[in-house]
């Protein structure tokens, strides 16, 4: 069976993230991906989880407390400031996910934006370990979503083939701007 978008995003991470890794959730939202990453890296790993919006931080914090996990650092800031929060200059990321768009059930005017998203992606790729994977879940049906989608496709299609493999996964016969995945593997 073909996997749904979010299942496939997790499948990709499951295959590439290892216990003990430092990993990144660039858009914590309601904390689903953060918690998933926390389980993959285990007690010896760490999840750095960003969101610009207080409501998302609170929602993720609640999930962390309910699940009693200790390996997550929550950061209320924009993901394009990622490099300011990397614990040591030598830190390399074992994997990362950005679930783009707005927080479901919340203020739809707070959305990820092309400029900050591209800076954050560039910084994440710099910090990624060889064979590490950056997974983007691209929602683009909201105002501004189309611009972000186009900026991403333009930027990623120009990444050097010798250094990165870029995958696109999505359903072409779904109505209403279905989300799709862009996954970038550092060689
Ligand atoms: C689609 S939601 C993320 C869903 C989340 N991954 C989950 O598992 O629930 C997108 C999130 O990106 C956040 N966001 C928007 N711009 C951001 C930025 N510049 N830096 C970090 N987070 C941002 C929004 O506040 C929102 O919570």
Short mmCIF file of C-alpha atoms and ligand atoms in Angstrom, two decimals:
data_model
loop_
_atom_site.label_atom_id
_atom_site.label_comp_id
_atom_site.label_asym_id
_atom_site.label_seq_id
_atom_site.Cartn_x
_atom_site.Cartn_y
_atom_site.Cartn_z
CA UNK A 1 0.00 0.00 0.00
CA UNK A 2 1.15 3.55 -0.68
CA UNK A 3 1.96 5.35 2.54
CA UNK A 4 0.16 8.56 3.46
CA UNK A 5 2.25 11.71 3.55
CA UNK A 6 2.88 11.96 7.30
CA UNK A 7 3.45 8.20 7.64
CA UNK A 8 5.97 8.33 4.83
CA UNK A 9 7.75 11.31 6.45
CA UNK A 10 8.15 9.26 9.64
CA UNK A 11 9.17 6.16 7.71
CA UNK A 12 12.01 8.13 6.08
CA UNK A 13 13.23 9.41 9.45
CA UNK A 14 12.93 6.01 11.09
CA UNK A 15 15.24 4.64 8.46
CA UNK A 16 17.92 7.33 8.83
CA UNK A 17 17.94 8.59 12.45
CA UNK A 18 19.93 6.60 15.05
CA UNK A 19 19.79 6.36 18.85
CA UNK A 20 22.03 9.05 20.36
CA UNK A 21 21.66 11.48 17.44
CA UNK A 22 21.02 15.20 17.82
CA UNK A 23 18.05 15.98 15.54
CA UNK A 24 15.89 18.97 14.64
CA UNK A 25 12.19 19.68 14.40
CA UNK A 26 12.05 23.06 12.64
CA UNK A 27 8.30 23.53 13.25
CA UNK A 28 7.13 22.00 16.54
CA UNK A 29 3.42 22.81 16.07
CA UNK A 30 1.46 20.42 18.26
CA UNK A 31 4.55 18.32 18.91
CA UNK A 32 3.77 15.15 16.98
CA UNK A 33 7.03 15.09 15.03
CA UNK A 34 9.03 16.26 18.05
CA UNK A 35 7.76 13.35 20.11
CA UNK A 36 8.38 10.91 17.29
CA UNK A 37 11.99 12.12 16.94
CA UNK A 38 12.42 11.90 20.72
CA UNK A 39 11.57 8.19 20.58
CA UNK A 40 13.97 7.59 17.68
CA UNK A 41 17.00 9.19 19.35
CA UNK A 42 16.33 7.78 22.84
CA UNK A 43 17.78 8.87 26.18
CA UNK A 44 21.26 9.53 24.82
CA UNK A 45 20.04 11.72 21.98
CA UNK A 46 18.54 15.19 21.82
CA UNK A 47 15.74 16.87 19.87
CA UNK A 48 16.02 20.61 19.23
CA UNK A 49 12.48 21.75 18.53
CA UNK A 50 11.66 25.24 17.22
CA UNK A 51 8.46 27.16 16.84
CA UNK A 52 7.92 30.88 16.55
CA UNK A 53 4.46 30.74 18.12
CA UNK A 54 3.78 30.56 21.86
CA UNK A 55 0.68 28.41 21.39
CA UNK A 56 2.74 25.76 19.57
CA UNK A 57 5.42 25.79 22.26
CA UNK A 58 2.79 25.35 24.98
CA UNK A 59 1.07 22.57 23.08
CA UNK A 60 4.36 20.73 22.50
CA UNK A 61 5.37 21.27 26.13
CA UNK A 62 2.15 19.63 27.25
CA UNK A 63 2.88 16.58 25.07
CA UNK A 64 6.41 16.37 26.45
CA UNK A 65 5.11 16.43 30.05
CA UNK A 66 2.35 13.90 29.35
CA UNK A 67 4.91 11.52 27.91
CA UNK A 68 7.55 12.31 30.52
CA UNK A 69 10.40 12.64 28.02
CA UNK A 70 13.64 14.41 28.90
CA UNK A 71 15.54 14.62 25.65
CA UNK A 72 13.78 17.60 24.03
CA UNK A 73 14.93 21.23 24.05
CA UNK A 74 12.05 23.53 23.08
CA UNK A 75 13.01 26.86 21.55
CA UNK A 76 10.56 29.68 20.88
CA UNK A 77 12.30 31.40 17.99
CA UNK A 78 12.35 31.35 14.22
CA UNK A 79 14.08 28.34 12.69
CA UNK A 80 16.36 30.61 10.66
CA UNK A 81 18.14 31.38 13.97
CA UNK A 82 19.00 27.68 14.35
CA UNK A 83 22.77 28.18 14.36
CA UNK A 84 22.53 30.35 17.51
CA UNK A 85 21.23 27.36 19.45
CA UNK A 86 23.50 24.56 18.33
CA UNK A 87 25.09 23.24 21.54
CA UNK A 88 28.66 23.02 20.18
CA UNK A 89 30.21 24.09 16.89
CA UNK A 90 31.11 20.47 16.17
CA UNK A 91 27.50 19.24 16.55
CA UNK A 92 26.14 17.45 13.51
CA UNK A 93 22.46 16.70 12.99
CA UNK A 94 21.38 13.10 12.45
CA UNK A 95 18.15 14.24 10.78
CA UNK A 96 15.53 16.96 10.62
CA UNK A 97 11.91 17.62 9.77
CA UNK A 98 10.04 20.80 8.84
CA UNK A 99 6.27 20.54 8.59
CA UNK A 100 5.49 23.77 6.74
CA UNK A 101 2.39 25.97 6.77
CA UNK A 102 0.26 26.99 9.77
CA UNK A 103 -0.58 25.40 13.11
CA UNK A 104 -3.76 23.33 12.67
CA UNK A 105 -6.64 24.72 14.75
CA UNK A 106 -4.84 28.02 15.33
CA UNK A 107 -4.03 31.45 13.89
CA UNK A 108 -3.75 30.80 10.15
CA UNK A 109 -1.87 34.06 9.61
CA UNK A 110 1.27 32.65 11.29
CA UNK A 111 2.75 30.63 8.45
CA UNK A 112 6.22 29.59 7.40
CA UNK A 113 7.70 32.02 4.83
CA UNK A 114 10.00 31.46 1.85
CA UNK A 115 12.97 33.55 3.06
CA UNK A 116 13.19 32.17 6.59
CA UNK A 117 12.38 28.64 5.45
CA UNK A 118 15.19 28.71 2.85
CA UNK A 119 17.73 30.11 5.35
CA UNK A 120 16.75 27.41 7.85
CA UNK A 121 17.05 24.69 5.21
CA UNK A 122 20.47 25.92 4.13
CA UNK A 123 21.69 25.99 7.75
CA UNK A 124 20.23 22.53 8.40
CA UNK A 125 21.97 21.09 5.34
CA UNK A 126 25.29 22.60 6.52
CA UNK A 127 24.85 20.90 9.90
CA UNK A 128 23.58 17.54 8.64
CA UNK A 129 25.77 14.44 8.98
CA UNK A 130 26.66 12.56 5.81
CA UNK A 131 23.74 10.18 5.06
CA UNK A 132 21.53 12.45 7.21
CA UNK A 133 18.09 13.32 5.93
CA UNK A 134 16.08 16.55 5.98
CA UNK A 135 12.35 15.90 5.45
CA UNK A 136 10.03 18.74 4.42
CA UNK A 137 6.27 18.30 4.48
CA UNK A 138 5.00 20.99 2.12
CA UNK A 139 1.48 22.32 2.72
CA UNK A 140 0.72 24.96 0.11
CA UNK A 141 -3.07 25.52 -0.01
CA UNK A 142 -3.05 28.60 2.27
CA UNK A 143 -2.29 32.21 1.23
CA UNK A 144 1.45 32.43 0.57
CA UNK A 145 1.79 28.63 0.38
CA UNK A 146 2.21 28.59 -3.38
CA UNK A 147 5.10 31.10 -3.21
CA UNK A 148 6.86 29.01 -0.58
CA UNK A 149 6.37 25.82 -2.60
CA UNK A 150 7.83 27.44 -5.73
CA UNK A 151 10.79 28.92 -3.84
CA UNK A 152 11.55 25.51 -2.34
CA UNK A 153 11.36 23.64 -5.64
CA UNK A 154 13.57 26.24 -7.32
CA UNK A 155 16.19 26.10 -4.56
CA UNK A 156 16.21 22.31 -4.13
CA UNK A 157 16.27 21.50 -7.84
CA UNK A 158 19.58 23.40 -8.04
CA UNK A 159 21.33 21.54 -5.21
CA UNK A 160 24.50 19.89 -6.44
CA UNK A 161 23.73 16.28 -7.41
CA UNK A 162 27.14 15.09 -6.20
CA UNK A 163 26.36 16.39 -2.69
CA UNK A 164 22.63 15.81 -2.25
CA UNK A 165 19.83 13.54 -3.43
CA UNK A 166 16.42 15.22 -3.44
CA UNK A 167 13.22 13.15 -3.48
CA UNK A 168 9.65 14.33 -4.08
CA UNK A 169 6.78 12.12 -2.86
CA UNK A 170 3.12 13.03 -3.28
CA UNK A 171 -0.25 12.07 -4.70
CA UNK A 172 -1.07 13.65 -8.05
CA UNK A 173 -4.82 12.89 -8.15
CA UNK A 174 -5.94 14.38 -4.82
CA UNK A 175 -8.13 17.50 -4.68
CA UNK A 176 -7.37 20.76 -2.82
CA UNK A 177 -3.60 21.24 -3.05
CA UNK A 178 -2.51 18.03 -1.32
CA UNK A 179 0.69 18.26 0.73
CA UNK A 180 3.81 16.51 -0.52
CA UNK A 181 7.22 15.55 0.79
CA UNK A 182 10.61 16.82 -0.23
CA UNK A 183 13.42 14.81 1.33
CA UNK A 184 17.07 15.81 0.99
CA UNK A 185 19.81 13.29 1.70
CA UNK A 186 23.33 14.57 2.27
CA UNK A 187 25.79 12.25 0.53
C1 LIG B 1 2.18 22.66 10.08
S1 LIG B 1 2.62 23.32 11.64
C2 LIG B 1 3.71 22.11 12.30
C3 LIG B 1 3.03 20.83 12.77
C4 LIG B 1 3.90 19.99 13.67
N1 LIG B 1 5.04 19.44 12.98
C5 LIG B 1 3.15 18.91 14.44
O1 LIG B 1 3.65 17.77 14.50
O2 LIG B 1 2.10 19.20 15.01
C6 LIG B 1 3.69 24.64 11.21
C7 LIG B 1 4.29 25.38 12.39
O3 LIG B 1 5.33 26.24 11.93
C8 LIG B 1 5.42 27.32 12.82
N2 LIG B 1 6.23 28.40 12.23
C9 LIG B 1 5.87 29.34 11.33
N3 LIG B 1 6.92 30.12 11.01
C10 LIG B 1 7.98 29.65 11.74
C11 LIG B 1 9.35 30.05 11.86
N4 LIG B 1 9.85 31.05 11.14
N5 LIG B 1 10.14 29.34 12.70
C12 LIG B 1 9.67 28.28 13.41
N6 LIG B 1 8.37 27.88 13.35
C13 LIG B 1 7.55 28.56 12.52
C14 LIG B 1 3.96 27.68 13.09
O4 LIG B 1 3.83 28.43 14.28
C15 LIG B 1 3.32 26.28 13.17
O5 LIG B 1 3.20 25.84 14.48
#
